[in-house]
Amino acid sequence: MIGLEHFLVLSGTLFCIGLFGALAKRNAIAILMGLELMLNAVNINLVAFARYVTTGILTGHVFAIFVIAVAAAEVAVGLALIVAIYRDRISVNVDDFDWLKW
Amino acid sequence: MIDFALHNAWLIPLLPAIAFVLIALVLRPLPKASAFVGITAILISFVLAIHVGLGVIQAGDQFVEHPLKQVVTWFEMSGLKIEMGVQIDPTSAMMLFVVTLVALLVNIYSLGYMHGDPGFSRFYAFLALFAMSMLGLVIAPNLLQMFVFWELVGLCSYLLIGFWWHKYSAREAAKKAFITTRTGDFGLLLGILLLQINFGTLDLVALGEMIPNFQQYTNLTFGGLTAIAAILFLGPIGKSGQFPLHVWLPDAMEGPTPVSALIHAATMVVAGVFLVGRTLILFKTVPGAMAFVAFMGGFTALFAATIAITQTEMKKILAYSTVSQLGYMMLALGAGSLTASMFHLMTHAFFKALMFLGAGSVLHAMHNEANIWKYGGLKKKMPITYWTFLTGCLAIAGIFPFAGFFSKDEILLVVKEASHGAQFGGLYTLLFWMATITAAMTAFYMFRMFFICFHGEPRDKSFHPHEAPFSMTFALVVLSVLSVFGGFVGAPWVEHGFGYYVRLGEFHHPQVDPVIIGVSTILALGAIFLAYWIYGKKAISHEALAQKFAPLYKLSFNKYYIDEIYLWLIHNILDGLGRVLWWFDITVVDGIIDGVANTAKVLGSVLRRVQTGKLQHYALVLFAGVVVLVIIMGFADTTSASLSLLGGVR
Amino acid sequence: MVMNKNIFHSALFMLITFLGVAAVYFMLHADFMAAVQVLVYGGAITIFLVFGIMLTIRGSMKETNLFSGHAALAGIVSLALVVVNAVMVISTNWSVTGAEPPEETVGSIAELMLTKYVVPFEVAAILLLVALIGAVIIAKEVKKTS
């Protein structure tokens, strides 16, 4: 029988895969993809709790939908940023982006 | 009007302050307007001061014991309450009158003297600032306010000595004056702090009541109070040019002559005398300090007089004469007489301001040629200056009926009386004879200068001296009238004269001692005659005299090498000590500081690499931190760790 | 997905991942969520990212999605987080209700959205609008005036 723990472990693992992608990749778009995976993992968590812990109350679902909306906005803005940076630097390689250092 | 003046005496210093601000901020490009504003302000102050004086006289001796005080709290904390305000009593009223009068006359005089100077407006601004400071000082009801204004007049003195700052000597003299007086001020501040600590107040009236019975209020010993008095006296030593801190005053003559007249003869330098007069009760309580003051005064008087005999610059002679006369005032205070000291202060202000302004007039005519041996025969060319200067010389020599006669004899009298006292009688007897000799020497060097400058034939034909303009002679005439008649306010035959108002303790009607009068007058006349004999008639060659007493002459001419001794001390002792400390600073202190700085620098250059500027690195570290935190919390307490994973939702 | 060296292939694998997540939603009896997942992630966001790839990568798609120098460290941290998370989840005693889930969720979600969460709902709408405008402005070509 598949229980809550399985979903939680799955979502945690998915989160870490996304994290790994976001931390280890060079391509900015790949990092964006990693972020999407992390958000998806969060959504799984929310829905899993809605299913097992607060059965019948769908606040978790509503929350997940908001997360999806925010994720959509984030992707749009993030891609716009990448395109803008790309236009400036002709690169999407984050190793070239070190503006945080003066 | 009198009532208004009495209760609004704070206006007197305020008006010059306003004038200063106005001139400094608005009127600087307009010299005429600046002078007008400055003179108007001090004129109104003068009128107010006269009314204050009239009010005090009308009130009789009411204000002597109970001064009219108006104070506002400046700041307050536990154990310390500092007030600012006005204290009107006969002494401060007299000072207000003298200061505003001399300031007014000097302001008017400067119209002519400073005419065409590029710093004309600046000069008037400083004069106004000085008047404000000095007036604030004399009406101060407590020692702290006095100290504040005391330092302000020191600042003005610095600014005005260095008024012609493009001259090297003027700059140096300004610095010398400031630093020397500051040396004394250090002691003054220390004394004030000690008084505050021990008595809990700086109010003059309160201190006057507490100090005579100081054992009731404090656990000070007699010696402790003597030490406080001696430390406090350091301030007046510096400010009033007493030995050994007198060195700045002759150099201060680098300033414009009206400044010398106002600040370094008539008003600021007497601030020290005034301060001792204000705290005289403290000195009276401890006879040791009293004798110290008297000795310093008497010694300075004689010491400066011996220097003045050989000097060759008019203003230098007058400066040493000022030092000598200030010594006189100190001597009178040391003999316990506020009356005699303040009386001499007032008459001295008149005739010394007169002589300085006269000297300024001569310098003006001689295009700032300072050496008196270049002068001569000015009598015909400058009659007004000649006659006014003569009254000044007679006044300072103490010839009846000029002002100096009364005040000087009063001082000699009180010193004589003090010598009959139980304690230090011998010392006061010695001081009495020193003062008498000083009086004779004063007459001699004054008339030496007088004869050299005004009589005989012009020694240098290249000059074409001319009489000063009206604005300058006006001040001379007013001051010479006061020098002639100013002494009568304290004459022995006046029932309620000067001494009735300005006094400490019981009123003693001034006695007449025919011996003192006779001796001092004969000595003065003899000295004048001797001066005439040598310098007027040239019966004895002064060069031959100088040759005959060459070592003494050199000693006096070089001012006892005091400046050289100071220089040697500073060069060898102070600089040597400084070099040791410099080495300590450079190697030890800087070593530590540099070590700390280098450590930070090395650490920084290592830790700098952490800041890669790459977001991924930061995120990596962040998540590593999350892992570590979660592990820590998980092993500490499982439930709280799961809480952290759930983001706090239970 | 993350191991692939070709960014375009990565994007395709990501699509598969999204669909997998949709399947997970089905398993959780969240039919509406599954539908939204397929539509938004499987449709919109994947397309979005592909557009992004097309705009920024020129030439060969090979070797476009490499690891950076600190991949090993990132891997260690991620793995550690996986392990820690798993340990925590398993060691925690969850208060599972055990009740049967509702058959369909759309109606309830709609009710919640338009009653209790109506304000966040509207705010989310505004957020999307703002993001749209912002993205347009950021991505717009900057005219070099100077």
XYZ file of C-alpha atoms in Angstrom, chain B residues 21-541:
521
model
C 26.854 88.155 13.328
C 25.533 90.919 11.133
C 28.983 92.051 10.066
C 30.360 88.574 9.615
C 27.450 87.233 7.606
C 25.946 90.198 5.800
C 27.985 93.351 5.852
C 31.460 92.067 5.140
C 31.732 93.628 1.694
C 30.602 96.994 3.050
C 33.284 98.468 5.342
C 31.389 101.653 6.175
C 28.215 99.806 7.107
C 30.234 97.352 9.190
C 31.858 100.144 11.149
C 28.516 101.857 11.581
C 26.842 98.717 12.918
C 29.772 97.927 15.201
C 29.942 101.410 16.653
C 26.180 101.689 17.044
C 25.946 98.416 18.909
C 28.737 99.277 21.309
C 27.339 102.795 21.727
C 23.974 101.448 22.832
C 25.765 99.026 25.124
C 27.735 101.931 26.537
C 24.585 103.925 27.226
C 23.041 100.903 28.904
C 26.216 100.363 30.929
C 26.115 103.983 32.117
C 22.552 103.500 33.246
C 23.464 100.289 34.997
C 26.228 102.196 36.747
C 23.828 104.972 37.736
C 21.395 102.380 39.017
C 24.071 100.779 41.138
C 25.126 104.138 42.536
C 21.523 105.036 43.316
C 21.046 101.760 45.128
C 23.854 102.623 47.499
C 25.573 99.652 49.039
C 22.532 97.451 48.512
C 24.150 95.517 45.669
C 27.465 95.035 47.430
C 26.198 92.234 49.630
C 23.275 91.162 47.480
C 24.024 91.431 43.776
C 21.185 91.704 41.318
C 21.091 88.310 39.658
C 19.105 87.063 36.721
C 19.870 83.536 35.663
C 18.447 80.871 33.425
C 19.387 77.243 33.702
C 21.785 76.223 30.984
C 21.837 72.549 31.760
C 21.205 70.396 34.740
C 22.018 66.913 35.834
C 22.337 65.263 39.169
C 25.027 67.010 41.161
C 25.603 69.694 38.597
C 23.529 72.714 37.774
C 24.932 75.262 35.412
C 23.312 78.598 34.951
C 23.843 81.405 32.540
C 22.948 84.889 33.441
C 23.772 88.316 34.641
C 25.128 89.439 37.968
C 25.021 93.152 38.571
C 26.997 94.529 41.448
C 29.271 97.565 41.698
C 32.318 95.650 40.461
C 30.622 94.322 37.342
C 28.924 97.677 36.751
C 32.321 99.366 36.898
C 33.754 96.807 34.511
C 30.805 97.217 32.159
C 31.399 100.927 32.100
C 35.133 100.625 31.511
C 34.871 97.940 28.867
C 32.102 99.574 26.874
C 33.800 102.955 27.128
C 37.190 101.785 25.934
C 35.602 99.551 23.309
C 33.533 102.446 22.023
C 36.517 104.772 21.854
C 38.655 102.134 20.182
C 35.896 101.490 17.679
C 35.787 105.155 16.832
C 39.578 105.419 16.794
C 39.819 102.497 14.396
C 37.762 104.414 11.863
C 40.845 106.489 11.268
C 43.538 103.993 12.133
C 42.277 101.104 10.054
C 41.101 103.287 7.205
C 41.714 101.579 3.894
C 42.795 98.275 5.400
C 41.514 95.361 3.313
C 40.309 93.649 6.481
C 38.361 96.633 7.750
C 35.038 94.794 8.127
C 36.719 91.749 9.603
C 38.383 94.001 12.132
C 35.067 95.429 13.244
C 33.554 91.968 13.402
C 36.331 90.802 15.707
C 36.059 93.924 17.830
C 32.340 93.285 18.266
C 32.980 89.638 19.094
C 35.571 90.676 21.627
C 33.253 93.218 23.221
C 30.575 90.550 23.497
C 32.960 88.080 25.121
C 34.461 90.549 27.547
C 31.077 91.910 28.602
C 29.797 88.386 29.051
C 32.778 87.699 31.241
C 32.336 90.635 33.549
C 28.646 89.980 34.190
C 29.096 86.257 34.725
C 27.340 85.065 37.864
C 29.277 81.815 38.036
C 32.739 80.579 37.285
C 31.756 78.363 34.382
C 30.152 81.151 32.404
C 33.197 83.205 33.235
C 35.407 80.454 31.913
C 33.440 80.192 28.681
C 33.794 83.880 27.977
C 37.336 83.794 29.288
C 38.193 81.394 26.493
C 36.207 83.461 24.009
C 38.253 86.560 24.785
C 41.339 84.404 24.388
C 40.084 83.435 20.953
C 39.424 87.061 20.046
C 42.874 87.967 21.265
C 44.310 85.265 19.017
C 42.290 86.454 16.043
C 43.208 90.073 16.546
C 46.907 89.596 17.276
C 47.079 87.596 14.098
C 44.906 90.084 12.303
C 47.645 90.795 9.775
C 48.152 87.117 9.238
C 50.276 87.650 6.174
C 53.020 88.814 8.531
C 55.020 85.913 9.878
C 55.683 87.598 13.215
C 51.977 88.312 13.707
C 51.057 84.685 13.137
C 53.742 83.518 15.514
C 52.735 86.051 18.145
C 49.094 84.986 17.889
C 50.038 81.372 18.409
C 52.339 82.265 21.258
C 49.638 84.269 22.989
C 47.082 81.542 22.589
C 49.313 78.711 23.712
C 50.773 80.605 26.643
C 47.401 81.663 27.977
C 46.056 78.185 27.422
C 48.806 76.888 29.661
C 47.385 79.006 32.433
C 43.805 78.230 31.503
C 44.490 74.592 32.120
C 45.112 75.432 35.753
C 42.054 77.640 35.844
C 39.824 74.884 34.528
C 41.315 72.463 37.005
C 40.656 74.932 39.812
C 37.070 75.434 38.691
C 36.498 71.691 38.538
C 37.975 71.254 41.991
C 35.683 73.950 43.350
C 32.687 72.308 41.701
C 33.624 68.897 43.055
C 34.205 70.134 46.573
C 31.525 72.755 46.944
C 28.933 71.496 44.477
C 28.368 74.917 43.008
C 30.152 77.468 40.909
C 27.882 80.330 41.752
C 29.955 83.267 42.929
C 27.563 84.387 45.631
C 27.078 80.881 46.985
C 30.805 80.242 46.915
C 31.357 83.548 48.692
C 29.175 82.329 51.513
C 30.548 78.818 51.689
C 34.280 79.313 51.329
C 34.987 81.232 54.559
C 33.435 78.324 56.475
C 34.644 75.668 54.093
C 35.183 73.146 56.860
C 31.429 73.001 57.426
C 30.625 72.208 53.821
C 33.512 70.095 52.674
C 36.156 67.829 54.049
C 38.889 69.916 52.502
C 41.917 70.661 54.564
C 43.411 74.091 54.805
C 46.267 73.017 52.564
C 43.805 71.576 50.042
C 42.010 74.867 49.713
C 45.336 76.664 49.366
C 46.249 74.293 46.554
C 42.939 74.962 44.813
C 43.526 78.692 45.078
C 47.054 78.357 43.729
C 45.903 76.215 40.788
C 43.062 78.587 40.045
C 45.562 81.436 40.084
C 47.404 79.889 37.125
C 44.636 81.168 34.827
C 45.090 84.798 35.856
C 48.872 84.370 35.657
C 48.506 83.459 32.014
C 45.771 85.880 31.099
C 47.095 88.874 32.996
C 50.655 88.340 31.896
C 52.179 87.631 35.283
C 55.637 86.192 35.594
C 56.509 83.596 34.260
C 53.744 83.523 31.641
C 54.101 87.189 30.721
C 56.053 86.419 27.545
C 53.061 86.532 25.239
C 51.932 90.047 26.091
C 54.818 92.035 24.546
C 54.640 89.903 21.422
C 50.917 90.510 21.257
C 51.763 94.031 20.111
C 52.017 92.591 16.617
C 48.290 93.195 16.382
C 46.861 96.499 15.219
C 47.446 99.201 17.823
C 43.757 99.759 18.668
C 43.656 96.078 19.543
C 46.643 96.504 21.810
C 44.856 99.375 23.482
C 41.580 97.575 23.892
C 42.600 94.015 24.577
C 46.167 93.978 25.693
C 46.055 97.010 27.917
C 42.614 98.030 29.056
C 40.293 95.085 29.116
C 41.207 91.500 28.346
C 44.439 91.316 30.291
C 42.689 92.633 33.349
C 40.309 89.682 33.136
C 42.791 87.779 35.258
C 42.783 90.525 37.871
C 39.023 90.612 37.667
C 38.776 86.867 38.162
C 40.990 86.966 41.226
C 38.913 89.879 42.453
C 35.749 87.872 41.968
C 37.149 84.917 43.874
C 39.071 87.043 46.342
C 37.139 85.498 49.211
C 38.827 82.198 48.369
C 42.266 83.768 48.567
C 41.397 85.694 51.704
C 40.439 82.477 53.418
C 43.905 81.059 52.855
C 46.622 83.632 53.631
C 49.263 81.465 51.985
C 47.616 81.794 48.594
C 47.094 85.454 49.312
C 50.790 86.005 49.920
C 51.534 84.025 46.766
C 49.310 86.330 44.723
C 50.860 89.388 46.308
C 54.374 88.161 45.707
C 53.697 87.220 42.096
C 52.137 90.613 41.543
C 54.880 92.593 43.243
C 57.637 90.629 41.590
C 56.055 90.934 38.147
C 55.634 94.662 38.633
C 59.315 95.216 39.394
C 60.527 92.638 36.903
C 58.583 94.085 33.975
C 59.571 97.630 34.912
C 63.266 96.751 34.726
C 62.743 95.336 31.255
C 60.743 98.344 30.081
C 63.640 100.700 30.866
C 65.767 99.511 27.968
C 63.263 98.662 25.283
C 63.353 100.630 22.057
C 59.850 100.183 20.697
C 56.994 102.283 21.924
C 54.513 99.449 22.028
C 56.992 97.087 23.668
C 57.629 99.622 26.416
C 53.919 100.080 26.889
C 53.435 96.332 26.917
C 55.963 95.812 29.681
C 54.453 98.737 31.469
C 51.113 96.953 31.231
C 52.623 93.787 32.660
C 54.069 95.861 35.454
C 50.787 97.615 36.208
C 48.916 94.318 36.150
C 51.416 93.155 38.713
C 50.410 96.172 40.755
C 46.784 95.155 40.625
C 47.641 91.623 41.640
C 49.692 92.998 44.473
C 46.701 95.004 45.672
C 44.548 91.891 45.546
C 47.239 89.990 47.365
C 47.121 92.641 50.026
C 43.426 91.898 50.330
C 42.001 95.022 48.825
C 39.467 94.613 46.064
C 38.930 98.352 46.109
C 42.503 99.366 45.397
C 42.913 96.745 42.706
C 39.713 97.603 40.872
C 40.382 101.290 41.248
C 43.783 100.911 39.673
C 42.263 98.669 37.039
C 39.865 101.427 36.071
C 42.365 104.284 36.014
C 44.895 102.069 34.292
C 42.325 101.282 31.610
C 41.959 104.988 30.994
C 45.574 106.034 30.811
C 46.976 102.881 29.274
C 44.359 102.874 26.521
C 45.182 106.539 26.042
C 48.884 105.857 25.713
C 48.409 102.947 23.359
C 46.116 104.982 21.185
C 48.659 107.785 21.321
C 51.371 105.356 20.313
C 49.101 104.215 17.508
C 48.741 107.795 16.414
C 52.530 108.167 16.371
C 52.986 104.900 14.489
C 50.335 106.000 12.048
C 52.224 109.220 11.444
C 55.601 107.460 11.200
C 54.429 104.778 8.795
C 54.776 101.991 11.338
C 58.409 102.702 12.114
C 58.665 101.121 15.539
C 62.096 102.193 16.788
C 61.791 105.197 19.059
C 65.334 106.290 18.227
C 64.047 107.232 14.792
C 61.476 109.587 16.296
C 62.024 112.930 17.913
C 60.577 116.371 17.778
C 57.052 115.158 17.292
C 55.794 117.785 19.720
C 55.360 120.408 17.045
C 53.977 118.101 14.405
C 51.418 116.351 16.564
C 50.284 118.693 19.332
C 47.118 116.852 20.325
C 48.895 113.554 20.551
C 51.668 115.244 22.489
C 49.485 116.776 25.147
C 47.232 113.772 25.576
C 50.232 111.493 25.796
C 51.727 113.751 28.409
C 48.623 113.417 30.588
C 48.858 109.660 30.198
C 52.496 109.648 31.270
C 51.798 111.872 34.241
C 48.878 109.658 35.212
C 50.904 106.469 35.138
C 53.768 108.158 36.964
C 51.351 108.975 39.751
C 51.588 112.760 39.811
C 48.861 114.649 41.651
C 46.064 115.168 40.587
C 46.145 112.661 37.754
C 44.194 109.409 38.002
C 47.157 107.166 38.643
C 48.126 109.149 41.719
C 45.069 108.091 43.673
C 44.996 104.474 42.641
C 48.714 103.914 43.010
C 48.857 105.475 46.407
C 45.889 103.425 47.467
C 47.741 100.279 46.485
C 50.852 101.346 48.337
C 48.653 102.110 51.309
C 46.973 98.727 51.440
C 50.279 96.927 51.031
C 51.661 98.987 53.879
C 48.654 98.053 55.990
C 49.092 94.394 55.105
C 52.679 94.542 56.300
C 51.363 95.285 59.791
C 49.423 92.039 59.707
C 50.357 89.035 61.796
C 51.191 86.717 58.925
C 53.722 87.389 56.208
C 54.354 90.875 57.538
C 57.964 90.861 56.402
C 57.002 89.796 52.910
C 54.518 92.600 52.576
C 57.083 95.105 53.805
C 59.443 93.898 51.105
C 56.679 94.102 48.548
C 55.866 97.615 49.649
C 59.383 98.760 48.876
C 59.394 96.847 45.618
C 56.179 98.591 44.632
C 57.587 101.987 45.544
C 60.719 101.403 43.487
C 58.544 100.176 40.639
C 56.566 103.398 40.777
C 59.743 105.429 40.409
C 60.952 103.213 37.569
C 57.594 103.520 35.858
C 57.901 107.282 35.899
C 61.434 107.004 34.569
C 60.833 104.720 31.600
C 57.637 106.483 30.628
C 59.313 109.832 30.481
C 62.358 108.324 28.825
C 60.101 107.266 25.978
C 58.232 110.524 26.131
C 61.326 112.676 25.813
C 62.878 110.539 23.103
C 59.739 110.541 21.022
C 58.405 114.030 21.342
C 61.324 116.269 22.211
C 64.560 117.181 20.582
C 65.168 117.314 16.886
C 63.708 114.841 14.383
C 66.337 112.124 14.094
C 65.183 110.752 10.785
C 64.358 113.442 8.289
C 62.748 111.102 5.795
C 59.474 111.098 7.754
C 56.859 113.779 7.456
C 54.624 113.192 10.447
C 51.225 114.808 10.612
C 48.473 114.976 13.189
C 45.990 112.094 13.212
C 42.456 112.528 11.861
C 39.612 113.620 14.097
C 38.257 110.127 14.753
C 41.566 109.251 16.374
C 42.195 112.442 18.305
C 38.636 112.369 19.635
C 39.337 109.125 21.485
C 42.633 110.536 22.735
C 41.001 113.638 24.127
C 38.191 111.762 25.868
C 40.635 109.343 27.456
C 43.015 112.084 28.540
C 40.166 113.907 30.264
C 39.359 110.682 32.092
C 43.028 110.194 32.913
C 43.091 113.587 34.516
C 39.838 113.447 36.425
C 39.117 109.713 36.645
C 40.961 109.418 39.912
C 38.685 111.765 41.776
C 35.949 109.138 42.170
C 38.205 107.399 44.642
C 39.861 110.404 46.200
C 40.105 110.320 49.983
C 37.933 113.379 50.461
C 34.937 111.881 48.635
C 32.494 110.615 51.248
C 31.030 107.642 49.365
C 33.588 107.209 46.657
C 34.789 104.276 44.647
C 35.663 102.201 47.683
C 32.162 102.481 49.071
C 30.782 100.522 46.145
C 33.558 98.269 44.967
C 34.673 96.448 48.034
C 34.759 93.145 49.794
C 33.754 93.182 53.404
C 33.419 96.311 55.493
C 33.815 99.751 54.026
C 36.997 101.494 55.116
C 37.223 105.112 54.360
C 40.483 105.648 52.485
C 43.170 106.936 54.780
C 45.705 109.546 53.830
C 49.270 108.677 54.626
C 51.371 111.781 53.996
C 54.598 109.762 54.128
C 53.581 107.468 51.313
C 52.277 110.326 49.226
C 55.401 112.319 49.852
C 57.826 109.504 49.146
C 56.083 108.297 45.998
C 55.648 111.801 44.617
C 59.238 112.757 45.301
C 60.477 109.521 43.744
C 58.260 109.993 40.689
C 59.311 113.582 40.213
C 62.923 112.640 40.710
C 62.613 109.902 38.111
C 60.993 112.269 35.670
C 63.727 114.771 36.233
C 66.354 112.080 35.749
C 64.725 111.053 32.494
C 64.712 114.664 31.399
C 68.346 115.006 32.452
C 69.424 112.026 30.387
C 67.095 112.034 27.416
C 65.698 115.532 27.276
C 68.756 117.641 28.058
C 71.237 114.918 27.195
C 73.398 116.029 30.100
C 74.508 112.434 30.552
C 74.981 110.236 27.533
